[in-house]
């Protein structure tokens, strides 16, 4: 299964996390779309207003299955090797998920102030769409 990670390509924190995932995953499970790529997002009926609520994770085979914000971060964690153990512990500890959701919202709403804004949008080395085409529903080899 493949997943599409929709991230803010102008946010330093977001780009750092995408680069970490790229290094770790090497395009095997995750492909990426910056929130600034309106053409690619339009193929999934995702608007700029949708992106204001945070990162989005789409199931490539069933794009109607989607997670957003802290739920997307948790699902990415679940998909990483042994990540489900950490996510389960995070969800099980009383109050931690609620606190994590609030922290995510604060970071999302203040990301440029807290982490800085890039001069240019970062485009992943494992994109869903490149200059020639889109790999909707297919894996990168």
mmCIF file of C-alpha atoms in Angstrom:
data_model
loop_
_atom_site.group_PDB
_atom_site.id
_atom_site.type_symbol
_atom_site.label_atom_id
_atom_site.label_comp_id
_atom_site.label_asym_id
_atom_site.label_seq_id
_atom_site.Cartn_x
_atom_site.Cartn_y
_atom_site.Cartn_z
ATOM 1 C CA UNK A 1 0.000 0.000 0.000
ATOM 2 C CA UNK A 2 1.110 3.536 -0.741
ATOM 3 C CA UNK A 3 0.127 6.763 0.935
ATOM 4 C CA UNK A 4 0.272 10.385 -0.089
ATOM 5 C CA UNK A 5 1.534 12.883 2.467
ATOM 6 C CA UNK A 6 0.295 16.415 1.845
ATOM 7 C CA UNK A 7 2.561 18.825 3.708
ATOM 8 C CA UNK A 8 3.349 22.543 3.862
ATOM 9 C CA UNK A 9 6.316 22.897 1.525
ATOM 10 C CA UNK A 10 7.073 26.360 2.915
ATOM 11 C CA UNK A 11 7.268 25.335 6.591
ATOM 12 C CA UNK A 12 10.748 24.514 7.892
ATOM 13 C CA UNK A 13 9.451 21.980 10.438
ATOM 14 C CA UNK A 14 7.159 20.284 7.916
ATOM 15 C CA UNK A 15 9.941 20.010 5.333
ATOM 16 C CA UNK A 16 12.383 18.630 7.915
ATOM 17 C CA UNK A 17 9.882 15.921 8.856
ATOM 18 C CA UNK A 18 9.228 15.081 5.177
ATOM 19 C CA UNK A 19 12.975 14.858 4.542
ATOM 20 C CA UNK A 20 13.322 12.490 7.505
ATOM 21 C CA UNK A 21 10.518 10.307 6.126
ATOM 22 C CA UNK A 22 12.112 10.396 2.652
ATOM 23 C CA UNK A 23 15.420 9.193 4.078
ATOM 24 C CA UNK A 24 13.769 6.504 6.153
ATOM 25 C CA UNK A 25 11.166 5.280 3.640
ATOM 26 C CA UNK A 26 12.851 6.076 0.270
ATOM 27 C CA UNK A 27 9.519 6.359 -1.503
ATOM 28 C CA UNK A 28 8.488 2.791 -0.741
ATOM 29 C CA UNK A 29 5.328 3.615 1.176
ATOM 30 C CA UNK A 30 5.012 7.401 1.099
ATOM 31 C CA UNK A 31 4.832 9.867 -1.788
ATOM 32 C CA UNK A 32 4.503 13.601 -1.227
ATOM 33 C CA UNK A 33 2.520 16.610 -2.384
ATOM 34 C CA UNK A 34 3.266 20.109 -1.096
ATOM 35 C CA UNK A 35 0.139 22.030 -0.090
ATOM 36 C CA UNK A 36 1.239 24.676 -2.573
ATOM 37 C CA UNK A 37 0.657 22.322 -5.547
ATOM 38 C CA UNK A 38 -2.945 23.286 -6.256
ATOM 39 C CA UNK A 39 -3.074 21.257 -9.484
ATOM 40 C CA UNK A 40 -2.193 17.981 -7.749
ATOM 41 C CA UNK A 41 -4.490 18.735 -4.816
ATOM 42 C CA UNK A 42 -7.331 19.474 -7.197
ATOM 43 C CA UNK A 43 -7.236 15.854 -8.365
ATOM 44 C CA UNK A 44 -8.301 14.897 -4.837
ATOM 45 C CA UNK A 45 -10.780 17.789 -4.435
ATOM 46 C CA UNK A 46 -8.547 19.283 -1.710
ATOM 47 C CA UNK A 47 -8.554 23.076 -1.402
ATOM 48 C CA UNK A 48 -6.210 25.556 0.239
ATOM 49 C CA UNK A 49 -8.844 25.941 2.974
ATOM 50 C CA UNK A 50 -8.725 22.178 3.605
ATOM 51 C CA UNK A 51 -4.961 22.428 4.033
ATOM 52 C CA UNK A 52 -5.316 25.083 6.731
ATOM 53 C CA UNK A 53 -6.402 22.307 9.129
ATOM 54 C CA UNK A 54 -2.981 20.641 8.863
ATOM 55 C CA UNK A 55 -1.144 17.915 7.043
ATOM 56 C CA UNK A 56 -3.195 15.300 5.203
ATOM 57 C CA UNK A 57 -2.502 11.616 4.630
ATOM 58 C CA UNK A 58 -4.329 9.846 1.788
ATOM 59 C CA UNK A 59 -4.535 6.141 1.060
ATOM 60 C CA UNK A 60 -3.294 6.002 -2.562
ATOM 61 C CA UNK A 61 -5.564 3.096 -3.438
ATOM 62 C CA UNK A 62 -8.630 4.599 -1.776
ATOM 63 C CA UNK A 63 -8.110 8.392 -1.610
ATOM 64 C CA UNK A 64 -11.446 8.825 0.157
ATOM 65 C CA UNK A 65 -9.633 7.303 3.167
ATOM 66 C CA UNK A 66 -7.844 10.281 4.634
ATOM 67 C CA UNK A 67 -6.485 11.534 7.904
ATOM 68 C CA UNK A 68 -5.738 15.126 8.803
ATOM 69 C CA UNK A 69 -3.730 17.018 11.392
ATOM 70 C CA UNK A 70 -2.602 15.045 14.414
ATOM 71 C CA UNK A 71 -4.595 12.017 13.158
ATOM 72 C CA UNK A 72 -2.404 12.028 10.018
ATOM 73 C CA UNK A 73 0.752 12.159 12.128
ATOM 74 C CA UNK A 74 -0.503 9.242 14.226
ATOM 75 C CA UNK A 75 -1.372 7.183 11.154
ATOM 76 C CA UNK A 76 2.082 7.818 9.660
ATOM 77 C CA UNK A 77 3.497 6.608 12.967
ATOM 78 C CA UNK A 78 1.328 3.489 12.765
ATOM 79 C CA UNK A 79 2.667 2.744 9.285
ATOM 80 C CA UNK A 80 6.328 2.928 10.304
ATOM 81 C CA UNK A 81 8.074 -0.231 11.528
ATOM 82 C CA UNK A 82 7.217 -0.711 15.224
ATOM 83 C CA UNK A 83 5.574 2.716 15.172
ATOM 84 C CA UNK A 84 2.228 1.242 16.121
ATOM 85 C CA UNK A 85 3.660 0.398 19.568
ATOM 86 C CA UNK A 86 4.495 4.035 20.209
ATOM 87 C CA UNK A 87 1.176 5.300 18.863
ATOM 88 C CA UNK A 88 -0.746 2.787 20.988
ATOM 89 C CA UNK A 89 1.146 3.896 24.106
ATOM 90 C CA UNK A 90 0.565 7.559 23.225
ATOM 91 C CA UNK A 91 -3.161 6.962 22.838
ATOM 92 C CA UNK A 92 -3.402 4.839 25.992
ATOM 93 C CA UNK A 93 -1.873 7.322 28.431
ATOM 94 C CA UNK A 94 -4.663 9.440 29.945
ATOM 95 C CA UNK A 95 -4.716 12.981 28.595
ATOM 96 C CA UNK A 96 -1.708 12.575 26.321
ATOM 97 C CA UNK A 97 -3.669 12.372 23.062
ATOM 98 C CA UNK A 98 -5.786 15.385 24.035
ATOM 99 C CA UNK A 99 -2.620 17.342 24.889
ATOM 100 C CA UNK A 100 -0.903 16.190 21.719
ATOM 101 C CA UNK A 101 -3.864 17.344 19.614
ATOM 102 C CA UNK A 102 -3.732 20.806 21.237
ATOM 103 C CA UNK A 103 0.042 21.051 20.766
ATOM 104 C CA UNK A 104 -0.343 20.053 17.103
ATOM 105 C CA UNK A 105 -2.950 22.795 16.609
ATOM 106 C CA UNK A 106 -0.690 25.424 18.187
ATOM 107 C CA UNK A 107 2.287 24.340 16.096
ATOM 108 C CA UNK A 108 0.144 24.245 12.927
ATOM 109 C CA UNK A 109 -1.270 27.712 13.537
ATOM 110 C CA UNK A 110 2.097 29.269 14.448
ATOM 111 C CA UNK A 111 4.505 27.187 12.359
ATOM 112 C CA UNK A 112 6.103 30.084 10.477
ATOM 113 C CA UNK A 113 6.644 32.083 13.645
ATOM 114 C CA UNK A 114 7.998 29.105 15.587
ATOM 115 C CA UNK A 115 10.035 27.359 12.873
ATOM 116 C CA UNK A 116 10.404 29.846 10.027
ATOM 117 C CA UNK A 117 9.196 30.010 6.457
ATOM 118 C CA UNK A 118 11.229 28.875 3.472
ATOM 119 C CA UNK A 119 11.970 31.202 0.545
ATOM 120 C CA UNK A 120 10.882 28.505 -1.923
ATOM 121 C CA UNK A 121 8.502 25.594 -1.708
ATOM 122 C CA UNK A 122 10.222 22.271 -1.067
ATOM 123 C CA UNK A 123 9.337 19.558 -3.582
ATOM 124 C CA UNK A 124 10.053 16.013 -2.454
ATOM 125 C CA UNK A 125 12.360 13.677 -4.307
ATOM 126 C CA UNK A 126 9.434 11.216 -4.115
ATOM 127 C CA UNK A 127 6.554 13.271 -5.515
ATOM 128 C CA UNK A 128 3.095 12.056 -6.414
ATOM 129 C CA UNK A 129 3.236 14.434 -9.386
ATOM 130 C CA UNK A 130 6.254 15.712 -11.262
ATOM 131 C CA UNK A 131 6.568 17.941 -14.317
ATOM 132 C CA UNK A 132 5.413 15.215 -16.711
ATOM 133 C CA UNK A 133 2.811 13.142 -14.894
ATOM 134 C CA UNK A 134 1.143 11.947 -11.728
ATOM 135 C CA UNK A 135 1.509 8.492 -10.237
ATOM 136 C CA UNK A 136 -1.985 8.284 -8.821
ATOM 137 C CA UNK A 137 -2.656 4.873 -7.323
ATOM 138 C CA UNK A 138 0.726 3.440 -8.288
ATOM 139 C CA UNK A 139 3.937 2.715 -6.460
ATOM 140 C CA UNK A 140 7.331 4.159 -7.189
ATOM 141 C CA UNK A 141 9.923 1.517 -8.035
#
